[in-house]
């Protein structure tokens, strides 16, 4: 018999047997019949791959012949609420097949009939469900229940058949069909979050009053992320595909709304709150700013954790589509705005002692011809700096009580130091010329000023490295002003020694900068000409490597304006863009020096920035 005839005969016998009623009998037609069919399967396996595949395809189609008729998408049995009946039907078919295989062992193991039977069932079921979903008015509860039933079935099949469903190219999952309608779930969560934000808005006018004295963050922020966590926990049981990315975009949307509509609204509440008539400082604004800083920082750090959790759940190809970087920029800008408000109040708070300082006639100190009670020596700090130190400690204490994260308080102090130095320098420049005794008094006053800021950082929560770094910042901020005063204090006679003091301490060759020092000393014009000649001669003979064309004096404005150095910050409901985090000053000084903490706030790490002419 030829191979072709043998093949046709075996196929006919095989189909005839399975089309008869014999397989449904208890003994499947008897031992002899079972052996004949088993031998036929072995022979078919030898006739080539295509013959085997044709037999398998025919058998699977035969077994599932009634499935699509019974569960037609146009009939009631084929609807989503009968999904469990579909899977129960297949379980019976699979159980019957397993019974036959256990009894007869007809099918060779390597044919993987059960897996291929499941694969075809999944294809049919996916096609049917897709039609049902397209033609039905789906609600979120029906969708969740359908996915749950489908996932349970797939879990059963994984255990029974020792296989793994993988939406990314493994054994094809029926659950994939729900991806196209998952927008129903996302829309439902969007509405739920909208309702939550309505609650936030309704309670926002009362929330601060209740929370400001006890809570360090707004309760609404923790409630928001609790809802986020609950939604994600449920969503992760339903899918690990693109809907997770869609959910992250929904989170992004409401994080922006929370920042703009809730946090900024609270900030406006602080701005408009009543302040004490006895003080220019709005302490309530400082308190609310601290609350907003804490809440924004909580949102910032929790959003980072949320991003990591989303990426943990989603399939690898989608991980790069999940990011809360832009939302982080918004929260950073809010923190910057709040810090600027604290600094604005700080400037208002030290205004009175600085005004007292400006009324002192620094040029007349030590001049016994003017007043009989004029001081003749320096022994104690001036009263203005005593008052200034007390204001610094009081204002810093109010800020540190309001801010949880020390990095933000450190950022505030860093800028408060430089702001205060700038204001002191402005007063000193306006008070020129300075007498020698006046300069000595100012140098002594600066020691009290330095100590006040050092005391502002002292806290059990601070480490030695933190306080040391802060102390270095305070010293660096004061060096230019102290250097200027020391040069002014140097005797102008002999002129050569004075010029040498300047070139040693200031170390630049600029005649314009040298002239500023002469103005601070108040030297007569005739004496200035002689000293300038000596200065030009000295700087001309120095080697090129020793000379500098400018120094911190280059940017010193000898006619500084009286406007506040910290403008009143505005509240913008749009993201301010790529802002540097206020904490970056401590974490990355180079980055902090090159970028503004807030669009309206100049960096205070550089002395010269306060004296640029506008």
XYZ file of C-alpha atoms in Angstrom:
614
model
C 0.000 0.000 0.000
C 1.344 3.401 -0.951
C 2.017 6.029 1.703
C -0.753 8.259 0.345
C -3.338 5.476 0.554
C -2.151 4.574 4.050
C -2.469 8.201 5.104
C -5.996 8.526 3.710
C -7.089 5.274 5.351
C -5.669 6.240 8.745
C -7.284 9.663 8.598
C -10.667 8.153 7.644
C -10.494 5.614 10.459
C -9.459 8.257 12.932
C -12.245 10.658 11.991
C -14.786 7.851 11.796
C -13.984 6.709 15.289
C -14.232 10.158 16.882
C -17.384 10.959 14.898
C -19.088 7.829 16.229
C -20.590 7.302 19.632
C -17.791 4.974 20.722
C -15.640 7.626 22.468
C -18.583 8.533 24.696
C -19.063 4.971 25.964
C -17.585 3.880 29.248
C -14.821 1.773 27.675
C -14.548 3.839 24.438
C -15.518 0.832 22.287
C -13.420 -1.718 24.087
C -9.742 -2.364 24.536
C -9.225 -3.567 20.970
C -10.800 -0.443 19.494
C -8.758 1.805 21.752
C -5.533 0.050 20.742
C -6.385 0.400 17.057
C -6.930 4.164 17.350
C -3.817 4.580 19.463
C -1.739 2.752 16.840
C -3.315 4.927 14.152
C -2.176 8.047 16.002
C 1.369 6.695 16.212
C 1.389 5.942 12.475
C 0.006 9.400 11.680
C 2.863 10.884 13.721
C 5.280 9.112 11.356
C 3.619 10.447 8.201
C 4.849 14.009 8.691
C 4.069 17.219 10.533
C 1.358 18.457 8.186
C -0.691 15.253 8.492
C -0.482 15.481 12.271
C -1.503 19.155 12.291
C -4.477 18.467 10.024
C -5.712 15.728 12.365
C -5.252 17.951 15.435
C -7.083 20.872 13.796
C -9.944 18.595 12.760
C -10.211 17.059 16.226
C -10.239 20.417 18.034
C -12.839 21.829 15.641
C -14.916 18.690 16.166
C -14.716 18.908 19.965
C -15.650 22.614 19.945
C -18.288 22.239 17.216
C -21.175 23.125 19.529
C -19.407 25.878 21.482
C -19.922 28.833 19.158
C -23.492 27.771 18.429
C -24.459 27.548 22.102
C -22.634 30.728 23.129
C -23.303 32.897 20.116
C -22.717 36.632 20.852
C -26.226 37.339 19.583
C -27.854 34.964 22.088
C -28.385 35.375 25.802
C -25.969 32.555 26.650
C -23.181 34.442 24.907
C -23.479 37.660 26.964
C -21.039 38.787 29.656
C -23.289 37.773 32.535
C -23.043 34.163 31.284
C -19.265 34.248 31.009
C -18.825 31.751 33.838
C -21.096 29.317 31.954
C -18.730 29.440 28.975
C -15.794 28.484 31.132
C -17.767 25.791 32.955
C -18.628 24.264 29.566
C -14.964 24.136 28.580
C -13.998 22.642 31.936
C -16.448 19.786 31.284
C -14.976 19.236 27.815
C -11.469 19.230 29.247
C -12.466 16.836 32.011
C -14.053 14.468 29.489
C -10.967 14.588 27.291
C -8.715 13.879 30.274
C -10.870 10.876 31.211
C -10.552 9.497 27.691
C -6.818 10.060 27.668
C -6.369 8.413 31.058
C -8.338 5.393 29.855
C -6.837 4.960 26.401
C -3.693 7.089 26.203
C -4.581 7.578 22.532
C -2.919 10.934 22.035
C 0.882 11.154 22.076
C 2.004 13.477 24.882
C 4.141 15.640 22.610
C 1.059 16.552 20.539
C -0.054 18.830 23.450
C -3.708 18.365 22.563
C -5.046 19.996 25.738
C -2.959 23.146 25.263
C -4.012 23.451 21.645
C -7.619 22.830 22.613
C -7.373 25.680 25.129
C -5.694 27.956 22.577
C -8.538 27.495 20.089
C -11.131 27.943 22.835
C -9.412 31.196 23.820
C -9.495 32.413 20.217
C -13.206 31.677 19.860
C -13.994 33.210 23.246
C -11.958 36.363 22.570
C -13.756 36.896 19.266
C -17.159 36.447 20.892
C -16.402 38.735 23.846
C -15.079 41.407 21.514
C -18.396 41.406 19.642
C -20.368 41.490 22.895
C -18.318 44.402 24.259
C -18.771 46.342 21.049
C -22.549 45.966 21.070
C -23.243 46.395 24.796
C -23.561 49.426 27.050
C -20.787 48.397 29.409
C -20.562 49.666 32.977
C -17.539 49.449 35.231
C -18.981 46.799 37.564
C -19.738 44.467 34.658
C -16.259 45.046 33.258
C -14.525 44.308 36.566
C -16.619 41.178 37.120
C -15.964 39.931 33.584
C -12.216 40.430 33.968
C -12.265 38.746 37.380
C -14.095 35.675 36.027
C -11.752 35.519 33.037
C -8.654 35.852 35.221
C -9.926 33.103 37.533
C -10.434 30.787 34.557
C -6.963 31.531 33.218
C -5.488 30.888 36.644
C -7.207 27.482 36.727
C -5.878 26.623 33.282
C -2.343 27.625 34.246
C -2.409 25.169 37.133
C -4.119 22.359 35.228
C -2.025 22.563 32.072
C 1.202 23.940 33.556
C 1.378 26.889 31.192
C 1.674 30.647 31.544
C -0.548 33.321 30.053
C 1.444 36.308 28.856
C -0.065 39.303 27.130
C 3.370 40.114 25.717
C 3.766 37.094 23.435
C 3.335 33.987 25.590
C 0.200 31.846 25.700
C -2.482 34.209 24.462
C -4.767 35.493 27.182
C -8.502 36.069 26.789
C -8.083 39.057 29.125
C -6.391 40.970 26.328
C -9.784 41.604 24.765
C -10.722 43.916 27.644
C -7.835 46.304 26.950
C -9.856 48.060 24.253
C -12.680 48.915 26.661
C -10.604 49.676 29.753
C -11.353 53.351 29.226
C -14.647 52.552 30.984
C -12.675 51.760 34.134
C -10.407 54.810 33.771
C -13.412 57.099 33.219
C -15.099 55.698 36.304
C -12.021 56.401 38.432
C -11.809 59.871 36.917
C -15.362 60.589 38.094
C -14.599 59.163 41.534
C -11.583 61.442 41.901
C -13.651 64.393 40.696
C -16.130 63.685 43.500
C -13.245 63.460 45.962
C -11.934 66.850 44.838
C -15.386 68.357 45.230
C -15.173 67.251 48.841
C -11.693 68.783 49.122
C -12.913 72.093 47.701
C -15.986 72.192 49.946
C -13.877 71.647 53.057
C -10.823 73.700 52.080
C -12.116 76.888 53.697
C -12.438 75.077 57.046
C -9.584 72.633 56.701
C -6.761 75.008 57.498
C -8.386 76.258 60.671
C -8.729 72.697 61.895
C -5.329 71.434 60.804
C -2.876 74.293 61.152
C -2.369 73.872 64.880
C -1.870 70.099 64.885
C -1.254 68.550 61.459
C 1.969 69.102 59.546
C 0.384 68.249 56.163
C -3.079 68.733 54.727
C -5.246 65.700 55.381
C -6.509 65.887 51.807
C -3.065 64.923 50.466
C -2.934 61.645 52.379
C -6.546 60.953 51.429
C -5.700 61.506 47.763
C -2.802 59.047 47.786
C -4.836 56.541 49.777
C -7.373 56.600 46.941
C -4.556 56.290 44.421
C -3.229 53.224 46.213
C -6.640 51.561 46.381
C -7.300 52.192 42.689
C -3.877 50.869 41.698
C -4.262 47.763 43.861
C -7.499 46.924 42.079
C -6.261 47.874 38.618
C -3.152 45.699 38.968
C -5.380 42.647 39.480
C -7.185 43.435 36.228
C -4.302 44.248 33.872
C -0.563 44.773 33.586
C -0.677 46.385 30.179
C -1.231 49.830 28.694
C -4.199 50.671 30.974
C -1.639 51.045 33.783
C -0.043 53.817 31.697
C -3.484 55.381 31.190
C -4.017 55.230 34.941
C -0.695 57.006 35.522
C -1.841 59.805 33.204
C -5.051 60.069 35.211
C -2.963 60.360 38.373
C -0.873 63.071 36.708
C -3.988 65.038 35.830
C -5.304 65.058 39.388
C -1.893 65.741 40.930
C -1.726 68.921 38.857
C -5.258 69.851 39.888
C -4.394 69.207 43.528
C -1.345 71.447 43.275
C -3.148 74.267 41.472
C -6.630 74.147 43.002
C -5.998 72.927 46.544
C -2.469 73.871 47.607
C -2.409 77.239 45.880
C -5.884 78.008 47.215
C -4.588 77.368 50.732
C -1.657 79.661 50.012
C -4.004 82.434 48.902
C -5.899 81.863 52.149
C -2.674 82.548 54.026
C -1.955 85.696 52.032
C -5.398 87.109 52.725
C -5.451 86.088 56.378
C -5.511 88.811 58.991
C -2.123 89.872 60.300
C -1.283 91.465 63.633
C -1.522 95.251 63.746
C 1.597 95.264 65.939
C 3.861 93.692 63.328
C 4.605 93.986 59.636
C 5.192 90.243 59.575
C 2.285 87.995 58.613
C 2.997 85.079 60.948
C -0.118 83.288 59.766
C 1.257 83.356 56.225
C 4.507 81.813 57.483
C 2.513 79.106 59.229
C 0.417 78.314 56.166
C 3.504 78.421 53.938
C 5.104 75.796 56.179
C 1.980 73.642 55.953
C 1.996 73.921 52.155
C 5.741 73.167 51.987
C 5.216 70.024 54.074
C 2.237 68.936 51.981
C 3.950 69.627 48.655
C 7.035 67.734 49.825
C 4.827 64.809 50.897
C 3.160 64.822 47.469
C 6.549 65.044 45.780
C 8.086 62.088 47.623
C 4.920 59.972 47.508
C 4.531 60.593 43.769
C 8.039 59.192 43.277
C 7.064 56.067 45.220
C 3.832 55.837 43.225
C 5.774 56.014 39.962
C 8.005 53.162 41.114
C 4.978 51.067 42.093
C 3.265 51.670 38.742
C 6.408 50.597 36.908
C 6.591 47.526 39.109
C 3.124 46.415 37.972
C 3.293 47.268 34.269
C 4.932 45.232 31.506
C 8.488 46.259 30.618
C 7.682 47.921 27.235
C 5.398 50.422 29.008
C 7.671 51.403 31.911
C 9.195 54.339 30.037
C 5.739 55.879 29.498
C 5.199 56.424 33.230
C 6.627 59.578 34.791
C 5.585 62.240 37.307
C 8.530 64.520 36.572
C 6.387 67.453 35.423
C 4.161 67.143 38.463
C 7.283 67.152 40.626
C 8.304 70.444 39.030
C 4.954 71.959 39.984
C 5.295 70.871 43.614
C 8.866 72.180 43.666
C 7.670 75.537 42.353
C 5.031 75.690 45.102
C 7.688 74.951 47.720
C 9.858 77.687 46.215
C 6.955 80.133 46.289
C 6.292 79.365 49.955
C 9.961 79.768 50.865
C 9.946 83.093 49.062
C 6.947 84.173 51.141
C 8.819 83.259 54.304
C 11.791 85.308 53.078
C 9.538 88.234 52.195
C 8.188 88.226 55.750
C 11.732 87.834 57.062
C 12.774 90.999 55.231
C 9.775 92.836 56.666
C 10.632 91.529 60.129
C 14.193 92.891 60.188
C 13.256 96.224 58.640
C 12.920 98.135 61.938
C 16.397 97.365 63.381
C 17.933 98.033 59.963
C 16.198 101.419 59.887
C 17.653 102.094 63.333
C 21.067 101.211 61.940
C 20.652 103.618 59.029
C 19.952 106.504 61.431
C 23.324 106.116 63.161
C 25.893 108.701 62.023
C 28.708 106.271 61.383
C 30.995 109.009 60.096
C 30.816 110.839 63.440
C 31.567 107.950 65.794
C 34.738 108.743 67.724
C 34.611 112.432 66.807
C 34.831 114.064 70.243
C 34.292 117.532 68.795
C 30.724 116.769 67.787
C 29.061 115.463 70.954
C 30.167 115.094 74.502
C 28.464 111.711 74.814
C 29.934 110.337 71.589
C 31.620 106.930 72.047
C 35.382 106.869 71.998
C 35.970 103.109 72.006
C 34.286 99.886 70.958
C 33.263 97.456 73.685
C 29.704 96.202 73.147
C 27.440 95.467 70.173
C 25.154 98.264 69.028
C 21.532 98.229 70.129
C 20.317 97.859 66.546
C 22.249 94.593 66.097
C 20.942 93.290 69.424
C 17.416 93.958 68.167
C 18.311 92.548 64.752
C 19.655 89.344 66.300
C 16.466 88.928 68.309
C 14.361 89.406 65.173
C 16.454 86.826 63.305
C 16.017 84.265 66.087
C 12.300 84.957 66.433
C 11.561 84.775 62.706
C 13.739 81.696 62.208
C 12.004 79.994 65.116
C 8.597 80.592 63.532
C 9.786 79.154 60.225
C 11.440 76.069 61.705
C 8.315 75.272 63.732
C 6.292 75.216 60.521
C 8.614 73.194 58.257
C 9.155 69.463 58.803
C 11.982 68.792 56.363
C 15.231 70.331 57.542
C 16.531 70.690 53.997
C 13.910 73.372 53.319
C 14.622 75.181 56.568
C 18.323 75.093 55.708
C 17.502 76.501 52.278
C 15.521 79.291 53.948
C 18.373 80.089 56.351
C 20.993 80.097 53.593
C 19.046 82.706 51.693
C 18.078 84.646 54.819
C 21.785 84.974 55.658
C 22.683 86.351 52.247
C 19.615 88.587 52.208
C 20.564 90.079 55.576
C 24.183 90.600 54.513
C 22.951 92.381 51.392
C 20.692 94.672 53.427
C 23.491 95.407 55.896
C 25.860 96.198 53.039
C 23.303 98.518 51.461
C 22.981 100.431 54.743
C 26.747 100.648 55.163
C 27.257 101.932 51.612
C 24.570 104.579 52.133
C 26.189 105.611 55.451
C 29.568 106.473 53.913
C 32.001 107.898 54.764
C 32.797 105.725 57.767
C 34.977 106.762 60.660
C 37.585 104.334 61.945
C 35.648 103.831 65.156
C 32.484 103.336 63.130
C 34.166 100.567 61.130
C 35.414 98.921 64.316
C 31.883 99.015 65.723
C 30.466 97.509 62.536
C 33.013 94.677 62.603
C 32.033 93.938 66.203
C 28.340 94.088 65.277
C 28.921 91.566 62.503
C 30.098 89.053 65.100
C 26.742 89.313 66.889
C 24.998 89.079 63.535
C 26.982 85.927 62.681
C 26.187 84.322 66.027
C 22.465 85.012 65.665
C 22.342 83.020 62.447
C 24.504 80.239 63.855
C 22.126 79.971 66.814
C 19.198 79.763 64.382
C 20.478 76.428 63.091
C 21.146 74.824 66.465
C 18.763 71.922 66.936
C 18.914 68.355 68.304
C 17.869 67.212 64.829
C 20.965 68.679 63.174
C 24.076 66.610 62.577
C 27.592 67.892 63.010
C 28.222 67.880 59.267
C 25.052 69.901 58.639
C 25.873 72.609 61.160
C 29.488 72.772 59.960
C 28.399 73.242 56.353
C 25.931 75.907 57.412
C 28.578 77.705 59.489
C 30.848 77.761 56.436
C 28.024 79.294 54.412
C 27.493 82.030 57.007
C 31.209 82.801 57.049
C 31.441 82.867 53.248
C 28.491 85.256 53.070
C 30.178 87.671 55.497
C 33.702 87.548 54.043
C 33.162 90.222 51.326
C 31.614 92.725 53.738
C 34.198 92.076 56.456
C 36.992 92.369 53.900
C 35.626 95.691 52.678
C 35.430 97.041 56.239
C 38.962 95.880 57.054
C 40.340 97.702 54.017
C 38.389 100.842 54.939
C 39.776 100.582 58.478
C 43.381 100.471 57.250
C 45.212 103.817 57.828
C 45.611 105.917 54.692
C 49.016 107.133 55.899
C 51.451 106.040 54.748
C 49.684 105.699 51.395
C 51.939 102.855 50.276
C 50.852 100.728 53.257
C 47.183 101.449 52.548
C 47.552 100.424 48.898
C 49.369 97.290 50.020
C 46.465 96.457 52.353
C 44.027 96.843 49.467
C 45.992 94.685 47.024
C 46.492 92.037 49.704
C 42.879 91.844 50.909
C 40.939 92.717 47.743
C 43.546 91.563 45.228
C 42.311 93.310 42.120
C 43.800 95.976 39.867
C 40.609 97.914 39.113
C 40.894 101.668 39.694
C 37.094 101.921 39.813
C 36.916 99.385 42.646
C 39.747 101.126 44.460
C 37.815 104.394 44.174
C 34.835 102.800 45.930
C 37.004 102.055 48.961
C 38.317 105.623 48.992
C 34.739 106.909 48.978
C 33.895 104.639 51.902
C 36.839 106.138 53.825
C 35.825 109.669 52.862
C 39.322 110.799 51.859
C 39.657 114.337 50.485
C 40.008 114.638 46.712
C 43.587 115.907 46.918
C 44.666 112.868 48.933
C 42.817 110.521 46.572
C 44.901 111.663 43.584
C 48.175 110.807 45.293
C 46.925 107.409 46.462
C 45.625 106.605 42.970
C 49.076 107.279 41.513
C 50.648 104.913 44.023
C 47.924 102.317 43.330
C 48.573 102.427 39.574
C 52.296 102.134 40.133
C 51.925 99.149 42.483
C 49.477 97.250 40.280
C 51.570 97.940 37.174
C 54.647 96.312 38.710
C 52.826 93.160 39.871
C 53.154 90.078 37.712
C 50.305 89.232 35.378
C 49.453 86.111 37.404
C 49.047 88.142 40.600
C 46.676 90.728 39.114
C 42.897 90.408 38.835
C 40.871 92.827 36.791
C 37.913 92.690 39.186
C 36.612 91.370 42.511
C 33.384 91.343 44.513
C 33.623 95.144 44.545
C 32.972 95.249 40.797
C 29.257 94.671 41.322
C 28.978 96.838 44.427
C 26.378 99.527 43.738
C 27.380 102.739 45.464
C 23.856 104.136 45.020
C 21.648 101.132 45.828
C 17.856 101.558 45.540
C 15.624 101.378 48.597
C 13.243 98.805 47.118
C 12.780 95.451 48.907
C 15.180 92.769 47.734
C 12.494 90.061 47.997
C 9.483 90.904 45.825
C 6.032 89.715 46.810
C 5.745 86.334 45.054
C 2.901 85.749 42.640
C 0.801 82.603 42.405
C 0.652 81.111 38.945
C -1.785 78.276 38.285
C 0.424 76.937 35.531
C 3.611 74.975 35.937
C 6.547 77.357 36.150
C 8.679 75.015 34.119
C 12.055 73.609 34.884
C 12.714 74.886 38.376
C 15.480 73.811 40.670
C 14.346 72.192 43.883
C 14.881 74.351 46.972
C 16.748 71.429 48.477
C 19.196 71.421 45.564
C 21.195 74.143 47.263
C 22.292 71.591 49.843
C 22.365 68.511 47.611
C 24.093 70.097 44.623
C 25.537 73.561 45.289
C 26.760 73.992 41.723
C 23.288 73.385 40.347
C 21.715 75.670 42.913
C 24.107 78.494 42.123
C 23.292 78.332 38.438
C 19.506 78.346 38.681
C 16.909 80.331 40.554
C 14.970 78.632 43.284
C 11.899 80.433 41.980
C 11.401 82.565 38.868
C 10.931 85.656 41.049
C 13.643 84.932 43.635
C 17.338 85.619 42.956
C 19.844 83.147 44.342
C 21.509 84.510 47.451
C 24.626 82.374 47.404
C 26.491 85.027 45.416
C 27.206 88.334 47.160
C 27.281 90.382 43.984
C 23.718 89.551 42.906
C 22.316 92.011 45.422
C 24.139 94.967 43.959
C 23.487 94.706 40.261
C 22.188 98.009 38.972
C 18.669 97.733 37.594
